[in-house]
mmCIF file of N, CA and C in Angstrom:
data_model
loop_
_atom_site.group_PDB
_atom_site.id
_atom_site.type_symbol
_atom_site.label_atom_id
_atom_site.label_comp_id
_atom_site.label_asym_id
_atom_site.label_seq_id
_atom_site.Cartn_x
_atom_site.Cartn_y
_atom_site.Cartn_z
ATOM 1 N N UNK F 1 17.720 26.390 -14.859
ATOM 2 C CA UNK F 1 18.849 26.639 -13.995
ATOM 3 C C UNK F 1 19.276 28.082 -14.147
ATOM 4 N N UNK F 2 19.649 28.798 -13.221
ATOM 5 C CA UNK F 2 20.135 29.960 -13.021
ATOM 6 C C UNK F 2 21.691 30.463 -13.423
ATOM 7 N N UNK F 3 21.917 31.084 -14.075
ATOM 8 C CA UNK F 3 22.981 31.998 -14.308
ATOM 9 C C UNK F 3 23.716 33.166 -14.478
ATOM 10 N N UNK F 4 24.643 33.980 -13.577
ATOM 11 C CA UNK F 4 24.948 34.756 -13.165
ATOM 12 C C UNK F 4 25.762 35.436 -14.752
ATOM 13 N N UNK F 5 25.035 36.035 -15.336
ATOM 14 C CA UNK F 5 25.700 37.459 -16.809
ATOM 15 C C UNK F 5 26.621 38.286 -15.854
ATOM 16 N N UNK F 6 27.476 38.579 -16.405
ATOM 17 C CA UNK F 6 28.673 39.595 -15.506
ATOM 18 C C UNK F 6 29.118 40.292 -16.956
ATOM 19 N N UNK F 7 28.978 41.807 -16.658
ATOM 20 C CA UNK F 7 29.738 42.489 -17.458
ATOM 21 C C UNK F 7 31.099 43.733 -16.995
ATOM 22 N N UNK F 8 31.959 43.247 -18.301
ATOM 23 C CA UNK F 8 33.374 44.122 -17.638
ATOM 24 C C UNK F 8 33.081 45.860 -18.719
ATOM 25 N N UNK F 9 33.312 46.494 -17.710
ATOM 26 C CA UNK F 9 33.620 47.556 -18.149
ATOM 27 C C UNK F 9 34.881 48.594 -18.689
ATOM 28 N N UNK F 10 34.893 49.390 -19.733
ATOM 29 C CA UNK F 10 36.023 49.721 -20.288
ATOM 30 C C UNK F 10 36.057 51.412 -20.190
ATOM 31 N N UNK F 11 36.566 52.109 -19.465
ATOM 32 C CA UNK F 11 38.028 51.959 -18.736
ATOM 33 C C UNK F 11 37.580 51.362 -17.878
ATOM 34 N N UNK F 12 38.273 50.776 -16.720
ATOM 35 C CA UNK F 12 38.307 49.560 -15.283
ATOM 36 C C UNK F 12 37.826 50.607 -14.583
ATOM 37 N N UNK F 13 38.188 51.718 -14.808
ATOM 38 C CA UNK F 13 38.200 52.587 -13.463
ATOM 39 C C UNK F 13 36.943 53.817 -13.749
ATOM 40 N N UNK F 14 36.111 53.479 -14.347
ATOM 41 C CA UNK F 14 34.853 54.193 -15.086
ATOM 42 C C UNK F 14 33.975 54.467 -13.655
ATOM 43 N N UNK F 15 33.250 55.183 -13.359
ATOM 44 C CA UNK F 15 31.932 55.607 -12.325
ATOM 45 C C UNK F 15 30.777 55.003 -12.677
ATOM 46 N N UNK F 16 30.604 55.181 -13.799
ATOM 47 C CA UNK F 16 28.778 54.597 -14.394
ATOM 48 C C UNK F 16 28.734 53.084 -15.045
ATOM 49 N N UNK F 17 28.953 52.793 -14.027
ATOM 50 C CA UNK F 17 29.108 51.207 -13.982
ATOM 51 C C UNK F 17 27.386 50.579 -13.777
ATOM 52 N N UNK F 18 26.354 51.041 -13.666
ATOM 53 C CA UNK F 18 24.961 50.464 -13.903
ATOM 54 C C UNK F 18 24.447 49.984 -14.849
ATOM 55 N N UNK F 19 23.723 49.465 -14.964
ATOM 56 C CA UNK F 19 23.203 48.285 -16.281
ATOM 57 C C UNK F 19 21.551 47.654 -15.929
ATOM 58 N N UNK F 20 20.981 47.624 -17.082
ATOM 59 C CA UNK F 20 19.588 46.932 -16.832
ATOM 60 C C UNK F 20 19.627 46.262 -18.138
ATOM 61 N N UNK F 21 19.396 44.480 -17.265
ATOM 62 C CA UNK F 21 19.229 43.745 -18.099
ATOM 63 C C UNK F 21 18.344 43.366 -18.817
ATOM 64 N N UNK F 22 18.023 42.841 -19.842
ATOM 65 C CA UNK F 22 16.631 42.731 -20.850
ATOM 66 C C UNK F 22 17.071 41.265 -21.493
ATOM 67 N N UNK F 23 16.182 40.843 -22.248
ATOM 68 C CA UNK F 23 15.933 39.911 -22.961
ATOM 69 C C UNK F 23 15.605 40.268 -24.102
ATOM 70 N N UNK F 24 16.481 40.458 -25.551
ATOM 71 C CA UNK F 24 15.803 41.278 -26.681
ATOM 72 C C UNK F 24 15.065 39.926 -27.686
ATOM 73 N N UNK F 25 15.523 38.782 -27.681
ATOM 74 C CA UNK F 25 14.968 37.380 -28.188
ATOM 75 C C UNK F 25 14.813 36.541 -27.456
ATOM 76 N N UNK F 26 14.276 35.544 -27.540
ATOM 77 C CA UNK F 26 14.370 33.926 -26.555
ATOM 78 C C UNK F 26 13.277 34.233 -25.643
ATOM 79 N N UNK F 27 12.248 35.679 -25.421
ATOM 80 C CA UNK F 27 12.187 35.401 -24.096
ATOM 81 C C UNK F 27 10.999 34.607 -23.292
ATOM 82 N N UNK F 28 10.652 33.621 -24.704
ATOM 83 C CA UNK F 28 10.144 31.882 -24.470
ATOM 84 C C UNK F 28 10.388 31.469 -23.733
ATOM 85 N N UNK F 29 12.171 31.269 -24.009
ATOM 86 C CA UNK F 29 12.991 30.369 -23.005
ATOM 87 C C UNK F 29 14.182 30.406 -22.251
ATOM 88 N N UNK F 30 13.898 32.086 -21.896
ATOM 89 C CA UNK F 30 14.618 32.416 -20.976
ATOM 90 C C UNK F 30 14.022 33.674 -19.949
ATOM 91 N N UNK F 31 14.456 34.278 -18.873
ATOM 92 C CA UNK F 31 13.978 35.051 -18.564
ATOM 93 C C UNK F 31 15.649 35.541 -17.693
ATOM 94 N N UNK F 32 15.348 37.175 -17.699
ATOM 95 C CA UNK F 32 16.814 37.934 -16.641
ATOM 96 C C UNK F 32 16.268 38.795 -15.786
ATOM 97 N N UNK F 33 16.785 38.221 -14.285
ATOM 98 C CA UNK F 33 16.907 39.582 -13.739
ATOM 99 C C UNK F 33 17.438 40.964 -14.284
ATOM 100 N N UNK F 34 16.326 42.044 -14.200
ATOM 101 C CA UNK F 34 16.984 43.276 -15.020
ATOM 102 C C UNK F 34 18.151 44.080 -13.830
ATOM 103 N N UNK F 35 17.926 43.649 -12.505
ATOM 104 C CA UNK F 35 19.106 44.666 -11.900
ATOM 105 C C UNK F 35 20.040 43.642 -11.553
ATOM 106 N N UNK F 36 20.608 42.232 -11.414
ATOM 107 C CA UNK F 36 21.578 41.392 -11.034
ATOM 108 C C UNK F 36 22.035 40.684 -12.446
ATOM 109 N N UNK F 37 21.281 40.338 -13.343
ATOM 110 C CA UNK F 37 21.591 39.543 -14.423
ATOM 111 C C UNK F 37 21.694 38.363 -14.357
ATOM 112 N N UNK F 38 20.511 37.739 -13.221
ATOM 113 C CA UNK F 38 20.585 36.292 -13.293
ATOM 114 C C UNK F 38 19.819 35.717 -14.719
ATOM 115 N N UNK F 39 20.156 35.248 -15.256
ATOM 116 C CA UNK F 39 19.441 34.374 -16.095
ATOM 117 C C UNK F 39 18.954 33.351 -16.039
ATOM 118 N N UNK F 40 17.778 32.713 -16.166
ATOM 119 C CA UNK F 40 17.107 31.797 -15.912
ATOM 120 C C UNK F 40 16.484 30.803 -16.949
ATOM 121 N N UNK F 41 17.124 29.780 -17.738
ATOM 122 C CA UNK F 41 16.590 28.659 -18.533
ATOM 123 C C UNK F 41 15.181 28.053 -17.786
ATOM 124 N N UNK F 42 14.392 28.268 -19.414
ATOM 125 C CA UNK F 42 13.139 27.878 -19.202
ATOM 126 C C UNK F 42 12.866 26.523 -19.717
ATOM 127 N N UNK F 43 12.455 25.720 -19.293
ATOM 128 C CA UNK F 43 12.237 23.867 -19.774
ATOM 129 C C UNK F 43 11.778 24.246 -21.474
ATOM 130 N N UNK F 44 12.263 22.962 -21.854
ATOM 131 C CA UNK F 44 11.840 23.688 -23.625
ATOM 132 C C UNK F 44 12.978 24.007 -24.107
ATOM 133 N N UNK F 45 13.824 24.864 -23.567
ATOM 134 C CA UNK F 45 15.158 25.702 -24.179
ATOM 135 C C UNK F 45 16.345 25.538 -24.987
ATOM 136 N N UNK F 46 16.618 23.755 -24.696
ATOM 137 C CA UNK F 46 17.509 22.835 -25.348
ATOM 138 C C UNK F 46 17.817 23.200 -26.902
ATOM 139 N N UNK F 47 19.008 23.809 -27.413
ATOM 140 C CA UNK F 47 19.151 23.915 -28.576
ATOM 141 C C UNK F 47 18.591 25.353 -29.154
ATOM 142 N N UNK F 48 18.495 26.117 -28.257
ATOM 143 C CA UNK F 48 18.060 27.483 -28.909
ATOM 144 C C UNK F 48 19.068 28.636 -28.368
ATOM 145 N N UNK F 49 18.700 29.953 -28.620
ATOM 146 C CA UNK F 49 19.561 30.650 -28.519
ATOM 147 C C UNK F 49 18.576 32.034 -27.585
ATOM 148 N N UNK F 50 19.394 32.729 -26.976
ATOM 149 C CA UNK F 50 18.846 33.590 -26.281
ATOM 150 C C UNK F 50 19.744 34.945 -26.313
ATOM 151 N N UNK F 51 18.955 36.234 -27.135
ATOM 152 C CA UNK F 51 19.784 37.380 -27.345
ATOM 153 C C UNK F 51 19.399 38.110 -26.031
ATOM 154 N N UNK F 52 20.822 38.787 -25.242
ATOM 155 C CA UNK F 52 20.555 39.215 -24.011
ATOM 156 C C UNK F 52 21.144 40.855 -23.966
ATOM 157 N N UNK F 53 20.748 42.062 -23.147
ATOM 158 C CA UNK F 53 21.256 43.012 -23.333
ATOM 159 C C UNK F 53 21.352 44.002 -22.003
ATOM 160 N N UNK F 54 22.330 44.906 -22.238
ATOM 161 C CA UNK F 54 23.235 45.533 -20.949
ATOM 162 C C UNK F 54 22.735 46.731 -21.498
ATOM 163 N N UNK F 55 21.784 47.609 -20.779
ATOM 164 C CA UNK F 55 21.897 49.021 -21.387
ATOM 165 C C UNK F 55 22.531 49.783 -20.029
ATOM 166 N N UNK F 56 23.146 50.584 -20.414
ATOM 167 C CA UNK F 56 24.043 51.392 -19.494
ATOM 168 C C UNK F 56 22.798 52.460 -18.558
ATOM 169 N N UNK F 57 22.900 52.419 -17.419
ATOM 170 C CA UNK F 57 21.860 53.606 -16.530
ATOM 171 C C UNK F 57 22.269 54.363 -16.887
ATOM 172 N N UNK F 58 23.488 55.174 -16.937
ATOM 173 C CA UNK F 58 23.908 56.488 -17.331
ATOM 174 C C UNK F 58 23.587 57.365 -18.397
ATOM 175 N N UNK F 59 23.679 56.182 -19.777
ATOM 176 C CA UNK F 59 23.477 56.647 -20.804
ATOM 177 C C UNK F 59 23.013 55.363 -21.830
ATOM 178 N N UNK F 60 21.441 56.307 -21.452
ATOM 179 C CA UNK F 60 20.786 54.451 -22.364
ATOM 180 C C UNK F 60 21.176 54.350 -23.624
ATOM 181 N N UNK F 61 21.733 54.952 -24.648
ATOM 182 C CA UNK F 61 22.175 54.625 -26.099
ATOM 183 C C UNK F 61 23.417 53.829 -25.763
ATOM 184 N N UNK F 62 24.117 53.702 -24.945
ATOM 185 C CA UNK F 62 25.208 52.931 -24.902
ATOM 186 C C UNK F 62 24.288 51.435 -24.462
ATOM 187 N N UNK F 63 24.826 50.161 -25.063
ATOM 188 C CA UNK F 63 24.294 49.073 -24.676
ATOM 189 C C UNK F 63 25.114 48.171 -25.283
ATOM 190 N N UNK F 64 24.938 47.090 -24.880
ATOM 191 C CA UNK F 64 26.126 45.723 -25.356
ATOM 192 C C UNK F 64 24.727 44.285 -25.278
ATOM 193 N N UNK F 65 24.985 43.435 -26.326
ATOM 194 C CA UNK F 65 24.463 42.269 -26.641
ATOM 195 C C UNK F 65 25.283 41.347 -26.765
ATOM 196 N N UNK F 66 24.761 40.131 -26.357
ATOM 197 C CA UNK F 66 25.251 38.548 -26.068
ATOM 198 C C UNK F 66 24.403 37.524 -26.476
ATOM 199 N N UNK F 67 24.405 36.605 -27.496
ATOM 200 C CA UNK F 67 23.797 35.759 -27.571
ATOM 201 C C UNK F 67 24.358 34.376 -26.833
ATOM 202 N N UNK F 68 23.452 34.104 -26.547
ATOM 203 C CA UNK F 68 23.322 32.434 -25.368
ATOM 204 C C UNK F 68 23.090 30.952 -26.083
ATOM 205 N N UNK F 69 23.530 30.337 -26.303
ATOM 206 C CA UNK F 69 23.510 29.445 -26.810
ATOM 207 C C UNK F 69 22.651 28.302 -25.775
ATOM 208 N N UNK F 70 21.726 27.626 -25.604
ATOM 209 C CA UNK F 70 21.511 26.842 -24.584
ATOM 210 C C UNK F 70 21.913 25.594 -24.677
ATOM 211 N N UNK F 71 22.473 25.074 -24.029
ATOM 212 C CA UNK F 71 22.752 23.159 -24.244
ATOM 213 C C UNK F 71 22.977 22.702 -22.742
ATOM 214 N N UNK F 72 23.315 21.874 -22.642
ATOM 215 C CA UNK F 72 22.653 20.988 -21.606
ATOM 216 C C UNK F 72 24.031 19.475 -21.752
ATOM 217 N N UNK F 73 24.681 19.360 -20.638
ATOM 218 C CA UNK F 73 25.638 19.061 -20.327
ATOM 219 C C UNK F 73 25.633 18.068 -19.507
ATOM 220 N N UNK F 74 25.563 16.523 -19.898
ATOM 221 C CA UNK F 74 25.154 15.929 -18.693
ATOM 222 C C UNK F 74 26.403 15.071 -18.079
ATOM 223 N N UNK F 75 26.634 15.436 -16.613
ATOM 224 C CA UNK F 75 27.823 15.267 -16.005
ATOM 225 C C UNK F 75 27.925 13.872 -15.496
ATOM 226 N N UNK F 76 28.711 13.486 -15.030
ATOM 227 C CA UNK F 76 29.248 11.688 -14.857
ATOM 228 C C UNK F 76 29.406 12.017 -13.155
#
């Protein structure tokens, strides 16, 4: 299943707001769009974790990481 990563930027009112997404672990059982940040669970994935990362276009030493927890939620 697909999921939309959204990142906020600090100041709000910043210009270099670009980002390319990566997959630095998991990427078994997951895969990201690098220019939207969809994320995509791969069958298998249940119970693992997926390290994900934002490097800034402007200035690639700036970058931010998220780990993903995967679980699976079954609705009524």
């Amino acid at each position: 299943f697909p999921v939309t990563i959204l990142i906020a930027y600090t100041p709000t009112n910043t210009t270099q707001t670009g980002v390319t997404w990566s997959i630095v672990s998991g990427a078994v059982k997951a895969s990201i769009d690098s220019s939207t940040g969809v994320l995509t669970v791969k069958s298998g994935a249940f119970n693992n974790s997926v390290t994900i990362q934002a490097t800034s276009t402007a200035n690639p030493s700036i970058t931010a990481t998220k780990i993903v927890s995967v679980t699976y939620n079954s609705g009524t």
